[in-house]
PDB file of C-alpha atoms in Angstrom:
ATOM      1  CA  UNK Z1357     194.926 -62.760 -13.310  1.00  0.00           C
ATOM      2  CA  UNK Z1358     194.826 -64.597 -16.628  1.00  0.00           C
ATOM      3  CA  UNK Z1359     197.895 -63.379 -17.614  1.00  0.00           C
ATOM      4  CA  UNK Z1360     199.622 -64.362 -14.549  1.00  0.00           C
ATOM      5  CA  UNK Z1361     197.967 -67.894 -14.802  1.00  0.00           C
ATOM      6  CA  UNK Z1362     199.170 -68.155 -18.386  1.00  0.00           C
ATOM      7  CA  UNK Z1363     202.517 -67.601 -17.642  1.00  0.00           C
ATOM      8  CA  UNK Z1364     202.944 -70.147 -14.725  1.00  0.00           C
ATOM      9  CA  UNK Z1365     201.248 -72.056 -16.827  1.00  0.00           C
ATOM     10  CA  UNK Z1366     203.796 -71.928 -19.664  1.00  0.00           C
ATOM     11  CA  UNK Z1367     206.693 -72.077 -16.887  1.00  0.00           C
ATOM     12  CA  UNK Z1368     205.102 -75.234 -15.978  1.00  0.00           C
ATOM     13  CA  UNK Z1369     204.661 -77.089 -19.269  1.00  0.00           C
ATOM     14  CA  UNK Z1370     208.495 -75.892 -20.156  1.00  0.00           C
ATOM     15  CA  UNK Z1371     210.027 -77.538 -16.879  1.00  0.00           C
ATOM     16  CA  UNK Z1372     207.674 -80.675 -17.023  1.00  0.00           C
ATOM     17  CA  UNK Z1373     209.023 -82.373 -20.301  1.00  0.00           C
ATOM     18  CA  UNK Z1374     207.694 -85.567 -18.845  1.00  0.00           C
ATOM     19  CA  UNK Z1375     204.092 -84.429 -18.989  1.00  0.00           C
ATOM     20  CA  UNK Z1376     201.158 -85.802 -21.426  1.00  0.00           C
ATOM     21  CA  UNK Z1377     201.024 -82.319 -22.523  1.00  0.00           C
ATOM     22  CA  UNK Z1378     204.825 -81.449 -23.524  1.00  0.00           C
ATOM     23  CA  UNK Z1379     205.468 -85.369 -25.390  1.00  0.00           C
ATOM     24  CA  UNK Z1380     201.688 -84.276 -27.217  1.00  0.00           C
ATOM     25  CA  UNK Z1381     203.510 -80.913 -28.350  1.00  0.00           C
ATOM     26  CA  UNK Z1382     206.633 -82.908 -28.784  1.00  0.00           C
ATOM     27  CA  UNK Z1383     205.235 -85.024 -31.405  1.00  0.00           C
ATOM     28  CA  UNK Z1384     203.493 -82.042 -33.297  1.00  0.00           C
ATOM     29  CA  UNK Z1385     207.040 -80.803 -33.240  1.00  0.00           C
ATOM     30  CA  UNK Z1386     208.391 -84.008 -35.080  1.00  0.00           C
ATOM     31  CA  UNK Z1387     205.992 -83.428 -37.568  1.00  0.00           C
ATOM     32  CA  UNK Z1388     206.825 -79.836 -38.394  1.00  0.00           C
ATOM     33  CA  UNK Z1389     210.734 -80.538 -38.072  1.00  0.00           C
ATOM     34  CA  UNK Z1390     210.069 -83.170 -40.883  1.00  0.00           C
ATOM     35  CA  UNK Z1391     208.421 -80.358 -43.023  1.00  0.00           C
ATOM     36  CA  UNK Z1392     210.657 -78.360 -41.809  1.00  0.00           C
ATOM     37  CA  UNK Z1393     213.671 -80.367 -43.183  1.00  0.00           C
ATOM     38  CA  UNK Z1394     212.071 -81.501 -46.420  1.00  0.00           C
ATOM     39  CA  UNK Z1395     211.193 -78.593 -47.891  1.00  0.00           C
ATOM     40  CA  UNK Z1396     213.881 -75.997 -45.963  1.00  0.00           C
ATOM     41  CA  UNK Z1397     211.108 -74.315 -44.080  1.00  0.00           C
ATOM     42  CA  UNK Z1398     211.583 -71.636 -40.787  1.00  0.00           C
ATOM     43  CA  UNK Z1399     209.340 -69.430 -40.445  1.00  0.00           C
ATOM     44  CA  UNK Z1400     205.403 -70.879 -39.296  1.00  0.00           C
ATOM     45  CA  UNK Z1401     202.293 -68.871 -39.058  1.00  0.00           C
ATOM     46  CA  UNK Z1402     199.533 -69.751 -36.938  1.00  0.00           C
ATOM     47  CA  UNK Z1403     196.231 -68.854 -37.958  1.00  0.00           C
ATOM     48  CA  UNK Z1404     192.557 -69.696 -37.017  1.00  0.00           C
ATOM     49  CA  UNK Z1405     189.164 -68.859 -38.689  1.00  0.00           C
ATOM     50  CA  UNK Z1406     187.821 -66.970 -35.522  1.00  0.00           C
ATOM     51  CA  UNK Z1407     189.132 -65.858 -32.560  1.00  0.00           C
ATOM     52  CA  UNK Z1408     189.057 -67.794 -29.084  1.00  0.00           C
ATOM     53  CA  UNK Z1409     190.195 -71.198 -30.915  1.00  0.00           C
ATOM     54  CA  UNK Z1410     193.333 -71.120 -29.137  1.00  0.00           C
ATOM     55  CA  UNK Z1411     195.177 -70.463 -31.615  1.00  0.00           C
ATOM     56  CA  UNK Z1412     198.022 -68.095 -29.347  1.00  0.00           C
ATOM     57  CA  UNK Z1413     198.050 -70.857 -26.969  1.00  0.00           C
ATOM     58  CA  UNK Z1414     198.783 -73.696 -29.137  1.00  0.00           C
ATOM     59  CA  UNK Z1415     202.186 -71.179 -30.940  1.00  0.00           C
ATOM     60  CA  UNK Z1416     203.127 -70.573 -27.810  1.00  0.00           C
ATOM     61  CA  UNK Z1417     203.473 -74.111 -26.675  1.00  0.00           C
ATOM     62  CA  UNK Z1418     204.856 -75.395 -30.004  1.00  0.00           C
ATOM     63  CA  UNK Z1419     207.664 -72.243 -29.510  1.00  0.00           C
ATOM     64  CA  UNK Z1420     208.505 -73.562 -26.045  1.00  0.00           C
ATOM     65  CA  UNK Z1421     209.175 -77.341 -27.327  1.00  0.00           C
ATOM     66  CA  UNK Z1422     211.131 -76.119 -29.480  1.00  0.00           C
ATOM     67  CA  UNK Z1423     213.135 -73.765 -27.484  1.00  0.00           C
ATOM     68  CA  UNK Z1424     213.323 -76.553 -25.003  1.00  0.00           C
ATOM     69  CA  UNK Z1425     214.940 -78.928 -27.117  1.00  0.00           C
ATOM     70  CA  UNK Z1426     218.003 -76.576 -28.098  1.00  0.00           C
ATOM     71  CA  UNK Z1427     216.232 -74.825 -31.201  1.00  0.00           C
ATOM     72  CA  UNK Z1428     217.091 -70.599 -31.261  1.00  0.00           C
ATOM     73  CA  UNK Z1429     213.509 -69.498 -31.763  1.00  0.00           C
ATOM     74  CA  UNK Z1430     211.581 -66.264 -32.499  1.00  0.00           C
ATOM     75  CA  UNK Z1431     208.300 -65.683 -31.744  1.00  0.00           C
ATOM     76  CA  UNK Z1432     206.244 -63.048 -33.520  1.00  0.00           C
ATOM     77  CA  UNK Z1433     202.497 -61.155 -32.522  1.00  0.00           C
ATOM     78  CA  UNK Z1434     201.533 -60.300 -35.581  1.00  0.00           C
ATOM     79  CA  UNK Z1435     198.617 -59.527 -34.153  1.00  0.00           C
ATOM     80  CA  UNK Z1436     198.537 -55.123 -33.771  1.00  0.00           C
ATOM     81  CA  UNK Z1437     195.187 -54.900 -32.819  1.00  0.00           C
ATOM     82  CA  UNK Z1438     194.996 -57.256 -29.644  1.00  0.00           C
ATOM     83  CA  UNK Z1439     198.594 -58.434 -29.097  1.00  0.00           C
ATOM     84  CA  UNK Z1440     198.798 -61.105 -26.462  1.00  0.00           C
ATOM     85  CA  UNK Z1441     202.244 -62.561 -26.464  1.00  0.00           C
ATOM     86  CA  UNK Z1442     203.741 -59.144 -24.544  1.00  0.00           C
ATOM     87  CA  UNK Z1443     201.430 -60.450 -21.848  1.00  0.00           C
ATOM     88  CA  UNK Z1444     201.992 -63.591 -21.754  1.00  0.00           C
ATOM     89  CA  UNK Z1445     205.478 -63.153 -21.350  1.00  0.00           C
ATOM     90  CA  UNK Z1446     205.690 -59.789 -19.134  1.00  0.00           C
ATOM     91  CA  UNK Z1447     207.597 -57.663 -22.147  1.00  0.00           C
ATOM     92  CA  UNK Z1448     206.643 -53.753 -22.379  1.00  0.00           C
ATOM     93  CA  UNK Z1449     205.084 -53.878 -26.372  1.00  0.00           C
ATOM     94  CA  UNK Z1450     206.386 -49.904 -26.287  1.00  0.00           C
ATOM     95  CA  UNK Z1451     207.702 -50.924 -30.046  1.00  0.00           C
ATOM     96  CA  UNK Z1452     207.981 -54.156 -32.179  1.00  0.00           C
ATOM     97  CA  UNK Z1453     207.140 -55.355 -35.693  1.00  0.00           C
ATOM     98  CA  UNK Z1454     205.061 -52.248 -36.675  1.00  0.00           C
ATOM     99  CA  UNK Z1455     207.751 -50.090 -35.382  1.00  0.00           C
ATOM    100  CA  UNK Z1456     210.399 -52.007 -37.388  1.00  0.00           C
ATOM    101  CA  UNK Z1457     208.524 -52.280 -40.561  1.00  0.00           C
ATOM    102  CA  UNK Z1458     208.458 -48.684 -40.790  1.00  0.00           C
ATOM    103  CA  UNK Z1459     211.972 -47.598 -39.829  1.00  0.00           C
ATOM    104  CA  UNK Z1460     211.405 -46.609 -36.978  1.00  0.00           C
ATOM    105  CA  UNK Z1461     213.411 -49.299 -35.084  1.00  0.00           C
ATOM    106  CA  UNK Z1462     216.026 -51.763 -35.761  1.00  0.00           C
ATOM    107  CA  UNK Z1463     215.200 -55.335 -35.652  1.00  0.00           C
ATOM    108  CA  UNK Z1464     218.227 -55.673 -33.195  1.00  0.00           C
ATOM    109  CA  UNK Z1465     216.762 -53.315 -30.629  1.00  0.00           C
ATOM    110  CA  UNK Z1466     213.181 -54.852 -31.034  1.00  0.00           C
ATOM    111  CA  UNK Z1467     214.093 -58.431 -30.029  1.00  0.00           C
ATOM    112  CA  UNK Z1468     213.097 -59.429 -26.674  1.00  0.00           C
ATOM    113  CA  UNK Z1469     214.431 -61.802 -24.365  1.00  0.00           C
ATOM    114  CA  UNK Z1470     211.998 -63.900 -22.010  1.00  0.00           C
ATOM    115  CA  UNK Z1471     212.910 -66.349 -19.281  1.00  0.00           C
ATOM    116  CA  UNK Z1472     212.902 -69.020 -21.057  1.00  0.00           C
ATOM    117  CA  UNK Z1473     216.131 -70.489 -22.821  1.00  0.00           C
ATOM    118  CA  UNK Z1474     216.407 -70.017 -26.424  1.00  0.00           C
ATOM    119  CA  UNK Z1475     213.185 -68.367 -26.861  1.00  0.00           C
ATOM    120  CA  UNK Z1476     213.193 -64.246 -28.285  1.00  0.00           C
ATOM    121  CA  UNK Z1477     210.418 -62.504 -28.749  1.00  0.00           C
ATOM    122  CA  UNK Z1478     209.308 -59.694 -31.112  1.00  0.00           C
ATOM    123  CA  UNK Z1479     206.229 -57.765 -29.824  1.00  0.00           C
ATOM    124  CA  UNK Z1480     203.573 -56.305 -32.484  1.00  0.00           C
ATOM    125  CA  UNK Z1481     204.179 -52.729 -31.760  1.00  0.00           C
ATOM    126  CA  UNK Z1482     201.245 -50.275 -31.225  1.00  0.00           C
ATOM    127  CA  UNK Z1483     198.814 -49.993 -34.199  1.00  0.00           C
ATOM    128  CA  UNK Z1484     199.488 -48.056 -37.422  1.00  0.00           C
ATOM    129  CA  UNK Z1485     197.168 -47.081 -39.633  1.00  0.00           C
ATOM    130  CA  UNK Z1486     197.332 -48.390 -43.304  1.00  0.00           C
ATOM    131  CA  UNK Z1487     199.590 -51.081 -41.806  1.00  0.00           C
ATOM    132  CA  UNK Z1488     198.535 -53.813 -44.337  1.00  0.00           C
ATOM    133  CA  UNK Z1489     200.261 -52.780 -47.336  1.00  0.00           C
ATOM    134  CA  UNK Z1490     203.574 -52.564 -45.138  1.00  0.00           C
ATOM    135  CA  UNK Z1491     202.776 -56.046 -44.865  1.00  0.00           C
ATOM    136  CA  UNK Z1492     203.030 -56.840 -48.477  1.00  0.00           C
ATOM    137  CA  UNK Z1493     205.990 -54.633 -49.320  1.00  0.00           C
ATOM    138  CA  UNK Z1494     209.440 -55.378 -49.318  1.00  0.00           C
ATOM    139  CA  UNK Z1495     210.302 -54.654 -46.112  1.00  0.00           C
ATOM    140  CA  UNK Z1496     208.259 -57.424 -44.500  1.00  0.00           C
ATOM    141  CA  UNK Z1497     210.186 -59.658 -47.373  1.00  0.00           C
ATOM    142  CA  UNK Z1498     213.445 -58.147 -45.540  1.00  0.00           C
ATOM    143  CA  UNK Z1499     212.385 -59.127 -42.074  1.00  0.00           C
ATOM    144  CA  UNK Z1500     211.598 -62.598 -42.788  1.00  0.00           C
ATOM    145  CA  UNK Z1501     215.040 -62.678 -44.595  1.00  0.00           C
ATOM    146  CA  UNK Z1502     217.135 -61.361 -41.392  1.00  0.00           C
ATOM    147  CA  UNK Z1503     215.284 -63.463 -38.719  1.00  0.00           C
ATOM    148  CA  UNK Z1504     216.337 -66.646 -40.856  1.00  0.00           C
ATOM    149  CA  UNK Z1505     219.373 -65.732 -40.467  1.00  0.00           C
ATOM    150  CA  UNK Z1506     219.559 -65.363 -36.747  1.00  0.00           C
ATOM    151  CA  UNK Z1507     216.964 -67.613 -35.742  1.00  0.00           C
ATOM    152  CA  UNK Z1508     216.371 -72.018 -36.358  1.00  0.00           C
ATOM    153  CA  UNK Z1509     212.795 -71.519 -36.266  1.00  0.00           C
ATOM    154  CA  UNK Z1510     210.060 -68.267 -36.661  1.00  0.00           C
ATOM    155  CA  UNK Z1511     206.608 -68.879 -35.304  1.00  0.00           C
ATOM    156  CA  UNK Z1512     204.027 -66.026 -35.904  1.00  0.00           C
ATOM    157  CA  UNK Z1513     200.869 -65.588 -34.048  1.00  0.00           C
ATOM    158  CA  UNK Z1514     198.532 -63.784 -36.580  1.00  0.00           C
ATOM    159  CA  UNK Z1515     194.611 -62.428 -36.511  1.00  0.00           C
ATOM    160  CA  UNK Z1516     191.516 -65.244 -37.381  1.00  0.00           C
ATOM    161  CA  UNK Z1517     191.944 -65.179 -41.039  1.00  0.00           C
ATOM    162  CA  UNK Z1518     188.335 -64.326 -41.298  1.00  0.00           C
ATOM    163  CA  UNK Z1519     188.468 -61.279 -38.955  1.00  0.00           C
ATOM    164  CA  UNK Z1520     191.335 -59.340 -41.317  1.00  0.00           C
ATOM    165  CA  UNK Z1521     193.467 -59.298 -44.307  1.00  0.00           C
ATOM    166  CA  UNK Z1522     196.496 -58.882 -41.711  1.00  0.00           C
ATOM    167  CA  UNK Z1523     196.628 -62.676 -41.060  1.00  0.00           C
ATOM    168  CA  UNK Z1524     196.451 -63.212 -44.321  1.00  0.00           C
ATOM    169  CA  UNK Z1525     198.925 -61.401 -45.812  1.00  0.00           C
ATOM    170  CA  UNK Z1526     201.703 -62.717 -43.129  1.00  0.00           C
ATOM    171  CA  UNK Z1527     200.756 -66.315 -43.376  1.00  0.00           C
ATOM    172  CA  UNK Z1528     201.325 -65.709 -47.307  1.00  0.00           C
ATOM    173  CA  UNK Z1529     204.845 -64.443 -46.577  1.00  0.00           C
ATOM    174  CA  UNK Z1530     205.420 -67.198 -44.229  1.00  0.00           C
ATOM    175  CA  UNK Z1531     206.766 -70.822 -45.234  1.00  0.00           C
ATOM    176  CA  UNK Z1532     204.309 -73.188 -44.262  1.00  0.00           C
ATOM    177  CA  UNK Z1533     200.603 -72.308 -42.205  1.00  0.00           C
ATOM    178  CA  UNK Z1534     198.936 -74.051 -39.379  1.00  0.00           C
ATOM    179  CA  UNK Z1535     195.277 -73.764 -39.140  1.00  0.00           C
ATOM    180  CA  UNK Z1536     194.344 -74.293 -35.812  1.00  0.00           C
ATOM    181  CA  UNK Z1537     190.964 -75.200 -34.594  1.00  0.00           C
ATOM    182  CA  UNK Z1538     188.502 -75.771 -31.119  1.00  0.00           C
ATOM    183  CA  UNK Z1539     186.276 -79.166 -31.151  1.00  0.00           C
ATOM    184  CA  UNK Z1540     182.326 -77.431 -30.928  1.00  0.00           C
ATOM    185  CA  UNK Z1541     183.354 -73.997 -31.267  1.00  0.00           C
ATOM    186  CA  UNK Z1542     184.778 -73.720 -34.706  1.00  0.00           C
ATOM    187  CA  UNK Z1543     181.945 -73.974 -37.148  1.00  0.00           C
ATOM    188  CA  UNK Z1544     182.922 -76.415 -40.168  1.00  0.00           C
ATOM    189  CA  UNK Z1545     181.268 -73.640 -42.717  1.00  0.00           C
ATOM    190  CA  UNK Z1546     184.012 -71.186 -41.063  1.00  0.00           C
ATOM    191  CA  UNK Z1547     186.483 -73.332 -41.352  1.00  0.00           C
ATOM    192  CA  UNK Z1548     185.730 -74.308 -44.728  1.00  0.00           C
ATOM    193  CA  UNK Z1549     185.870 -70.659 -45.603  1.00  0.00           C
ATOM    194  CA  UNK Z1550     188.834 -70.114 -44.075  1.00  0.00           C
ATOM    195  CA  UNK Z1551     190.753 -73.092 -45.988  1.00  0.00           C
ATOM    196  CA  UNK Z1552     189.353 -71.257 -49.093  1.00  0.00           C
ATOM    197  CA  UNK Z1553     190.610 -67.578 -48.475  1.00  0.00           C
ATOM    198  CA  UNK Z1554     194.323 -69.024 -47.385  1.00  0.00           C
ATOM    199  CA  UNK Z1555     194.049 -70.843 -50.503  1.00  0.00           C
ATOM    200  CA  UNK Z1556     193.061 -67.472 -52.320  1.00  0.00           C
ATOM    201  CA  UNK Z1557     196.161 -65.899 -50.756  1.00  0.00           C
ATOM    202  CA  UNK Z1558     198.188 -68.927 -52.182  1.00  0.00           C
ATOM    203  CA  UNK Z1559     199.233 -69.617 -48.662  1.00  0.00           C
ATOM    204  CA  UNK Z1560     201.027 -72.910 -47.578  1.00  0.00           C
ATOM    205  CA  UNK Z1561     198.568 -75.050 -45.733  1.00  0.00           C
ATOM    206  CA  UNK Z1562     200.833 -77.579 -43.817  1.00  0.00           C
ATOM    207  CA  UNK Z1563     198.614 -78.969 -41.167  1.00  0.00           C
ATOM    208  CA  UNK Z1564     195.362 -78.185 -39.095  1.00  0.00           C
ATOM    209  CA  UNK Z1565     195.498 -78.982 -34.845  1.00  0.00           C
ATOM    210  CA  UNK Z1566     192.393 -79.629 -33.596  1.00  0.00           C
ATOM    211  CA  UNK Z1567     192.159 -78.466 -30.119  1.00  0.00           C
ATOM    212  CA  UNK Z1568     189.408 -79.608 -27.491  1.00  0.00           C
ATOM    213  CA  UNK Z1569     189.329 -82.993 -28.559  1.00  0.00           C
ATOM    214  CA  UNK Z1570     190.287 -86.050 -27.280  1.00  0.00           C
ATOM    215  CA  UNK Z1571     192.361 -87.698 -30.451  1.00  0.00           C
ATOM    216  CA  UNK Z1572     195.155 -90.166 -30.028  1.00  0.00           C
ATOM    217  CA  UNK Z1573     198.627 -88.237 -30.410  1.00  0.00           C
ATOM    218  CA  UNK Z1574     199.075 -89.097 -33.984  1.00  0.00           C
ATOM    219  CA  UNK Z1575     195.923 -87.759 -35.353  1.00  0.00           C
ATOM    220  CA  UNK Z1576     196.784 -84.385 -33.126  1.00  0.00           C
ATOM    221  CA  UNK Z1577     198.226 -82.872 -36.102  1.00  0.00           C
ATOM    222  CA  UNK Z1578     196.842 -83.553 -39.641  1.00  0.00           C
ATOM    223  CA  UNK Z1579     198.546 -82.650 -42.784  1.00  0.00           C
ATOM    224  CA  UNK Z1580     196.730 -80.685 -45.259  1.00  0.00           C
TER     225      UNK Z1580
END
């Protein structure tokens, strides 16, 4: 049931451009297209310090304004051990990033396509053990490199940074990192911590959403 009511509920925000919700995402867009274009950036992790921050929800809806204003986009789980963005979108995760990294399967014959326009998806795969130096070897360095090829914009849905390394290590790889947090559920000490092990990791802060909170549109999305 709460995949099915995800899913309409994504249908619904991509159809309804004219919604409170879609011109919020719209303008969190703006801001990353202006990063974006400034310093040549595509691909965009989004990370949070703990899980159930809504961090999946908030890449998926960035991915679908995106999509839905004419950019190609990719979306990546980077998440092996609970992947949510087969779900979400009704793909078989059979094989995907894990399988890809490792040989196994060609990025071509990974891809996805959803129902949405313009939007691709590349499931996590099933879990591998010893995955995480995959991660920081070349061939992760060679995926990032093809998909910016065939894609305007990457967005990567990765583990709470302080549940594993793999968040880490892919928001490292990735050009700029959004931090995404929930109004009285993420813990300023946590988040705190987490700003200081992306740091660690040398990873691109570029902005922090704060979800569950009532904010005026420009204050949705705060540069770091």
């Amino acid at each position: 049931m709460f995949d099915k009511y995800k899913n309409q509920h994504f249908l619904t925000f991509y159809n309804r451009t004219e919604s409170k919700l879609f011109k919020d995402y719209k303008h969190i867009k703006s801001n990353i297209e202006f990063a974006a274009y400034k310093n040549k950036y595509q691909t965009v992790s989004f990370i949070s310090p703990t899980s159930g921050e809504g961090k999946t929800t908030t890449c998926c809806h960035l991915a679908l304004t995106f999509a839905r204003e004419g950019k190609n986009v990719l979306l990546i789980d980077g998440n092996l051990n609970h992947p949510m963005l087969n779900k979400i979108f009704h793909v078989k995760n059979d094989y995907g990033l894990s399988n890809v990294l490792v040989g196994q399967k060609k990025l071509s014959e990974s891809i996805n396509t959803t129902q949405f326009e313009s939007l691709k998806l590349l499931t996590s795969g099933p879990t591998m053990a010893n995955f995480n130096p995959i991660l920081q070897s070349s061939a992760m360095d060679h995926l990032i490199g093809e998909v910016k090829e065939k894609f305007d914009f990457i967005f990567i849905d990765n583990p709470p940074v302080l549940d594993s390394d793999t968040g880490k290590i892919i928001a490292s790889k990735s050009d700029g990192t959004v931090l995404v947090v929930r109004d009285h559920k993420t813990d300023i000490n946590e988040m705190l911590e987490a700003k200081r092990v992306l740091d660690a990791y040398a990873v691109n802060l570029i902005g922090v959403i704060f979800n569950g909170k009532k904010l005026s549109i420009k204050d949705r999305l705060i540069r770091a």
